[in-house]
CSV table of C-alpha atoms in Angstrom, one decimal:
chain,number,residue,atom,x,y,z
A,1,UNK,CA,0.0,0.0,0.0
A,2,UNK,CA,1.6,3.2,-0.9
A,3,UNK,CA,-0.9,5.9,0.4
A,4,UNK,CA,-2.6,6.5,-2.6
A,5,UNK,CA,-6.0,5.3,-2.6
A,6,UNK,CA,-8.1,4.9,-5.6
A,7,UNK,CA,-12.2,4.3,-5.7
A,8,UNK,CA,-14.1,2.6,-7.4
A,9,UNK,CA,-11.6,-0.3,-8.0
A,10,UNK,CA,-13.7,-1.3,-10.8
A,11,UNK,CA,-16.1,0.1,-12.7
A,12,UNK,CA,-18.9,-1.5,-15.7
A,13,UNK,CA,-20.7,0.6,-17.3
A,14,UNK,CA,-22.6,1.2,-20.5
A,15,UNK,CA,-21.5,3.2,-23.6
A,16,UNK,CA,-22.7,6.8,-23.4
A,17,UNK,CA,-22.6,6.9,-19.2
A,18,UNK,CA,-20.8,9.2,-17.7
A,19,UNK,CA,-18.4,7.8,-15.3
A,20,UNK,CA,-16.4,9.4,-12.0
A,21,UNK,CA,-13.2,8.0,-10.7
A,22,UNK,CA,-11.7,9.5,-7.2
A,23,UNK,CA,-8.0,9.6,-6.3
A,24,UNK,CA,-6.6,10.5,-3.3
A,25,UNK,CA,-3.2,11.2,-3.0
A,26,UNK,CA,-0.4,11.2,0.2
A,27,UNK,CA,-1.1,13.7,2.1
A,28,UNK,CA,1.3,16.1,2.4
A,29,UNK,CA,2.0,15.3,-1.6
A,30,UNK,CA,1.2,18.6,-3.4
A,31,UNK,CA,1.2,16.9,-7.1
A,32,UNK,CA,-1.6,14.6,-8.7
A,33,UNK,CA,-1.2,12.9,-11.9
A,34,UNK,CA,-3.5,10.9,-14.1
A,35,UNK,CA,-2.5,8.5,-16.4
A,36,UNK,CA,-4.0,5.2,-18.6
A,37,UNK,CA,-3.2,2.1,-19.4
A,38,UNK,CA,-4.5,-0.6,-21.4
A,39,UNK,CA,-3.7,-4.2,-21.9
A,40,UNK,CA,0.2,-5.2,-22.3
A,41,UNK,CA,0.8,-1.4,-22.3
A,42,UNK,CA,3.0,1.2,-20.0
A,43,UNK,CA,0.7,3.9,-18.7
A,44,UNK,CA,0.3,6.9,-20.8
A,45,UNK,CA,0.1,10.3,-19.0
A,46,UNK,CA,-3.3,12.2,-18.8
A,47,UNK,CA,-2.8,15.1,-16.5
A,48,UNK,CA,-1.4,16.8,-13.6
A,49,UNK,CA,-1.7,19.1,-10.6
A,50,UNK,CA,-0.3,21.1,-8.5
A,51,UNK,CA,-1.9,21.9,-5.6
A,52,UNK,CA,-5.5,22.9,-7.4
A,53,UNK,CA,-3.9,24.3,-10.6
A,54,UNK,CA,-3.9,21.8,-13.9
A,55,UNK,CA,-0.4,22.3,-15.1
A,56,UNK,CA,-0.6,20.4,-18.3
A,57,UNK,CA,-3.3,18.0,-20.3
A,58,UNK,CA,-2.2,15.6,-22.8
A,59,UNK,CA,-3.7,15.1,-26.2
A,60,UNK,CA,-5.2,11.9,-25.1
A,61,UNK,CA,-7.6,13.9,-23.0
A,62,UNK,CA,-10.5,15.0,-25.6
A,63,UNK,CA,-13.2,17.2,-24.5
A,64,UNK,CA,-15.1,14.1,-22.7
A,65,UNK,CA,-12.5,14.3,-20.2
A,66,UNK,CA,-12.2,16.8,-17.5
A,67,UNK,CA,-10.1,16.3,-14.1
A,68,UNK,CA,-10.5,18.4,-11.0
A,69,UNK,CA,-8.4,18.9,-7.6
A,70,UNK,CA,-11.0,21.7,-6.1
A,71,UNK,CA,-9.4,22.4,-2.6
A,72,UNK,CA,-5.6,20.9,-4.0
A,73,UNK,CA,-6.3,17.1,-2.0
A,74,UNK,CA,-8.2,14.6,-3.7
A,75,UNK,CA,-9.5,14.6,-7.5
A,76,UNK,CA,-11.8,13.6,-9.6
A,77,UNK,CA,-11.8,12.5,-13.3
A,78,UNK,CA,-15.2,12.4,-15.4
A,79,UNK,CA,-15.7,10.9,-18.9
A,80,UNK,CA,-18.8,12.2,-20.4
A,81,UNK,CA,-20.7,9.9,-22.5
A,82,UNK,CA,-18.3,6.6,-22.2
A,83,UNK,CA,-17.1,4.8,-25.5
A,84,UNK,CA,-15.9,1.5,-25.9
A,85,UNK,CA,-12.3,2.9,-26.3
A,86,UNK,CA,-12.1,4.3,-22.8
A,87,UNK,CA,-12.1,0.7,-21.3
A,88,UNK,CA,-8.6,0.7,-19.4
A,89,UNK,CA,-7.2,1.0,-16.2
A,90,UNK,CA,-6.8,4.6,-15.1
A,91,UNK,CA,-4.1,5.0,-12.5
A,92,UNK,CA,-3.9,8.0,-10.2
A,93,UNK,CA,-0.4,9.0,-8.6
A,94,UNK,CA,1.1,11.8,-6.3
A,95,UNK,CA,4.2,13.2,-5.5
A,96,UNK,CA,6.3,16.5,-3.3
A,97,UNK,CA,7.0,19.1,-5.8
A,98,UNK,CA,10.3,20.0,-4.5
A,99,UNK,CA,11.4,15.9,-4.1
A,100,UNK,CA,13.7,14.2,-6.8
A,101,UNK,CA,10.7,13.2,-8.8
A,102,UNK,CA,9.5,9.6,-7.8
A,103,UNK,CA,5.7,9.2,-8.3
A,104,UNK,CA,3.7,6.7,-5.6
A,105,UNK,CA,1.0,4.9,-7.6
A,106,UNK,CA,-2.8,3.9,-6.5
A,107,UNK,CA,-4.3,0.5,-7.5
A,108,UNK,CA,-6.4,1.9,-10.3
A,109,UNK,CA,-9.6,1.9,-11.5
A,110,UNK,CA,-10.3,-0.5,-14.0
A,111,UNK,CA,-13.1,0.6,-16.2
A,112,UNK,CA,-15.2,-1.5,-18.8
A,113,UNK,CA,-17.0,0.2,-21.1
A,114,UNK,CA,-19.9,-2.4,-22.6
B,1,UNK,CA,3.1,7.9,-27.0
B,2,UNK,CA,5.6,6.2,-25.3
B,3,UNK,CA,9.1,7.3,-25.2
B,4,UNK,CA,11.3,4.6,-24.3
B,5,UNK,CA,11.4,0.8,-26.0
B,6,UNK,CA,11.8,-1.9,-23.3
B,7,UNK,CA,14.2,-5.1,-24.5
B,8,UNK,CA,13.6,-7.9,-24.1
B,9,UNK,CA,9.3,-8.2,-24.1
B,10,UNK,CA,9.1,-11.1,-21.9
B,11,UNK,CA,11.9,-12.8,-19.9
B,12,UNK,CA,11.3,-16.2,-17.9
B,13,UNK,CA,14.0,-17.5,-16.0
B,14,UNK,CA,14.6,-20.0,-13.2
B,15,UNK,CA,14.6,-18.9,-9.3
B,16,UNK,CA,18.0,-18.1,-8.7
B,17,UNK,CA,18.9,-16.9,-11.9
B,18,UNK,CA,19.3,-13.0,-12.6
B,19,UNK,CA,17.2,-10.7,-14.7
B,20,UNK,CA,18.4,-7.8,-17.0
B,21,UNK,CA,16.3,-5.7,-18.9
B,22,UNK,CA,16.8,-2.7,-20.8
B,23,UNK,CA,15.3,0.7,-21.7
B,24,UNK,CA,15.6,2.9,-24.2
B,25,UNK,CA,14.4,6.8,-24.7
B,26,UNK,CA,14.2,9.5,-26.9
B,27,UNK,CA,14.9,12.7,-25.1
B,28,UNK,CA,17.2,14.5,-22.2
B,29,UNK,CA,16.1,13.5,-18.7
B,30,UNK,CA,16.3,14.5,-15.4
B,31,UNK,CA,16.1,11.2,-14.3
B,32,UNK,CA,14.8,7.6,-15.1
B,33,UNK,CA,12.5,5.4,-12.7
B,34,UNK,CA,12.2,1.9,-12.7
B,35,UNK,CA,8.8,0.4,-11.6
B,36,UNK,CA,6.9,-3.0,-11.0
B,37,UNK,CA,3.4,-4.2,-11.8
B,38,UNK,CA,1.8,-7.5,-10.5
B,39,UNK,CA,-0.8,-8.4,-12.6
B,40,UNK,CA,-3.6,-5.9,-12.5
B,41,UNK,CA,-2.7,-4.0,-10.2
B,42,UNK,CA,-1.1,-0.5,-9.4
B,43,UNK,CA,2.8,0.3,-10.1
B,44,UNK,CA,5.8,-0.1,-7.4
B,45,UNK,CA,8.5,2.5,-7.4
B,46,UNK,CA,11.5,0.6,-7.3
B,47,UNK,CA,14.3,3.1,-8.0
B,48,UNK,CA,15.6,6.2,-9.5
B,49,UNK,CA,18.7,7.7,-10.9
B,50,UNK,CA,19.4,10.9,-12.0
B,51,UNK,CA,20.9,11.8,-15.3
B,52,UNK,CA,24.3,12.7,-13.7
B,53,UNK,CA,24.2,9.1,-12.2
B,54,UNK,CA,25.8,6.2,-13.3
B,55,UNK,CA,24.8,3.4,-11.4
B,56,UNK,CA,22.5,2.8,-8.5
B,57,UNK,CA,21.9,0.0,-6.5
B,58,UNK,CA,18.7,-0.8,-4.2
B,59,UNK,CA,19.2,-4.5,-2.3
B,60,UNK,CA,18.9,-7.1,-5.5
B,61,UNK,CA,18.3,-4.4,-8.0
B,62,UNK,CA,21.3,-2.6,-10.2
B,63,UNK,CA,20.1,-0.2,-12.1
B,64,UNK,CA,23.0,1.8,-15.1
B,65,UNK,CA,22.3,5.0,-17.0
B,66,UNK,CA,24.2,5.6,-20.5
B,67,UNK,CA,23.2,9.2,-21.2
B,68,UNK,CA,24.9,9.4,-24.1
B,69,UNK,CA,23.0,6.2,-25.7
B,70,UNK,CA,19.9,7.0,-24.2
B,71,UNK,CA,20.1,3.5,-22.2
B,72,UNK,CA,19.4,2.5,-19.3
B,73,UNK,CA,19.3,-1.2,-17.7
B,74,UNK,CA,17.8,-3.2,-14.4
B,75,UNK,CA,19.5,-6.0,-13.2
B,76,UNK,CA,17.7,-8.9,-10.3
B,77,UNK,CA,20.2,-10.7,-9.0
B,78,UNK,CA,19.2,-13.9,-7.5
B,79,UNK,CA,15.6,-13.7,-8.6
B,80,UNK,CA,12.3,-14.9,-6.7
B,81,UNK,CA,9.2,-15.9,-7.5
B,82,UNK,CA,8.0,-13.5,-6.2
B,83,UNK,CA,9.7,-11.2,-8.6
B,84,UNK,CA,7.3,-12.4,-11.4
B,85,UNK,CA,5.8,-9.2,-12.9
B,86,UNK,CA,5.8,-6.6,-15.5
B,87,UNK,CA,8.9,-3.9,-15.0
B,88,UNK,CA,8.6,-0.4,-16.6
B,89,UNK,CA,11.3,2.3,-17.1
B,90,UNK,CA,9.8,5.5,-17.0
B,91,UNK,CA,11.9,8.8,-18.0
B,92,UNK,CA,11.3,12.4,-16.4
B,93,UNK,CA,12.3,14.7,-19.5
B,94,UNK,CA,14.2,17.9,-19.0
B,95,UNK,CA,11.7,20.2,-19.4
B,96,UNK,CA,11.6,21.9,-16.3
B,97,UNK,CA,12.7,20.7,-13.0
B,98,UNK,CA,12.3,17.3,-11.6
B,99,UNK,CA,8.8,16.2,-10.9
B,100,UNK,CA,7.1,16.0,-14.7
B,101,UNK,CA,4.7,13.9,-16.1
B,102,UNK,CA,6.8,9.9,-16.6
B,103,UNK,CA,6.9,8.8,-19.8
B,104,UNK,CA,6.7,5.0,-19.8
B,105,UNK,CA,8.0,2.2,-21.7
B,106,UNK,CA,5.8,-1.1,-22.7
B,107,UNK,CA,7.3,-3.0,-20.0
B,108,UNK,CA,9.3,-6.6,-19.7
B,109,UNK,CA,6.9,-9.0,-18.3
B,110,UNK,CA,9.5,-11.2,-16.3
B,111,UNK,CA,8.6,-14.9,-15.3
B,112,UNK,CA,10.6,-16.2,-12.5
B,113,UNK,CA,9.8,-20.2,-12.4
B,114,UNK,CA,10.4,-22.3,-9.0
């Protein structure tokens, strides 16, 4: 367990639901990052923050994606209107700003999109 | 997109055996993580060097940075079972200071039989 908790674990749902995924991070860690994996793949990043500001999105994240970190603690990430192609495991992780850089993972949240 | 290439794919090897894997990447770094994945679950920080590192060792692991290749390579020694998983290099670029987005590699899935 590295501090970083993830809910739901897993998630079915039904294309065109909108899903929401919750991470929270170590607590004293002032940076949140998304990223996704599928199958037999290394993650690819999504976004991050610091504190409550998004520093940077990546072009994976299309307009049905939107992440928040409202008080600069836990986030949220919410696909609008779900397609089969989001079915992966979305992986939360946090980190210090001013440390050398190592990132502490949560379990995920392993979506199916039907 | 994914930065670095991860050699071999898949490596299975007896218990007692070691395990070397390899990364390669694209772009200047500030430094280069190495993580593991059980199966379907979240990623393990195992250890990181920094670009002005060489070598770096962490109980069984050995990890070596060639900067000027763009390599970088994780050594087991005296492998476990319980070392079967997928291992990912990920690489912090040198856009700002330490603490970016990782950019991941596909991973060496590692089979480590009794």
């Amino acid at each position: 367990d590295t501090g970083v908790s993830q809910d739901p674990r897993h998630k079915i749902t039904k294309r065109g639901q909108n899903v929401t995924f919750r991470c929270d991070p170590i607590s004293e860690h002032n940076r949140l990052y998304w990223y996704r994996q599928t199958l037999g793949q290394g993650p690819e990043f999504l976004t991050y923050f610091q504190n409550e500001a998004q520093l940077e999105k990546s072009r994976l994240l299309s307009d049905r994606f939107s992440a928040e970190r409202p008080k600069g603690s836990f986030s949220t990430l919410e696909i609008q209107r779900t397609e089969q192609g989001d079915s992966a495991m979305y992986l939360c992780a946090s980190s210090l700003a001013l440390g050398r850089g190592e990132q502490f993972f949560g379990p995920g949240t392993r979506l199916t999109v039907l | 997109s994914q930065q670095g290439e991860e050699d071999p794919q898949a490596l299975s090897i007896q218990e007692g055996e070691n395990a070397t894997m390899n990364c390669s990447y694209k772009t200047s770094i500030n430094n280069l993580q190495w993580y593991r994945q059980n199966s379907g679950r979240g990623l393990v920080h195992l250890i990181l060097i920094r670009s002005n590192e060489r070598e770096k060792h962490s109980g069984r692991l050995r990890v070596t940075l060639d900067t000027s290749k763009k390599s970088s390579s994780l050594l087991i020694t005296a492998s476990r079972a319980a070392d079967t998983a997928s291992y990912f290099c990920a690489t912090d670029a040198q856009i700002k200071a330490a603490g970016n987005k990782l950019t991941f590699g596909g991973g060496t899935r590692v089979l480590v039989k009794p």
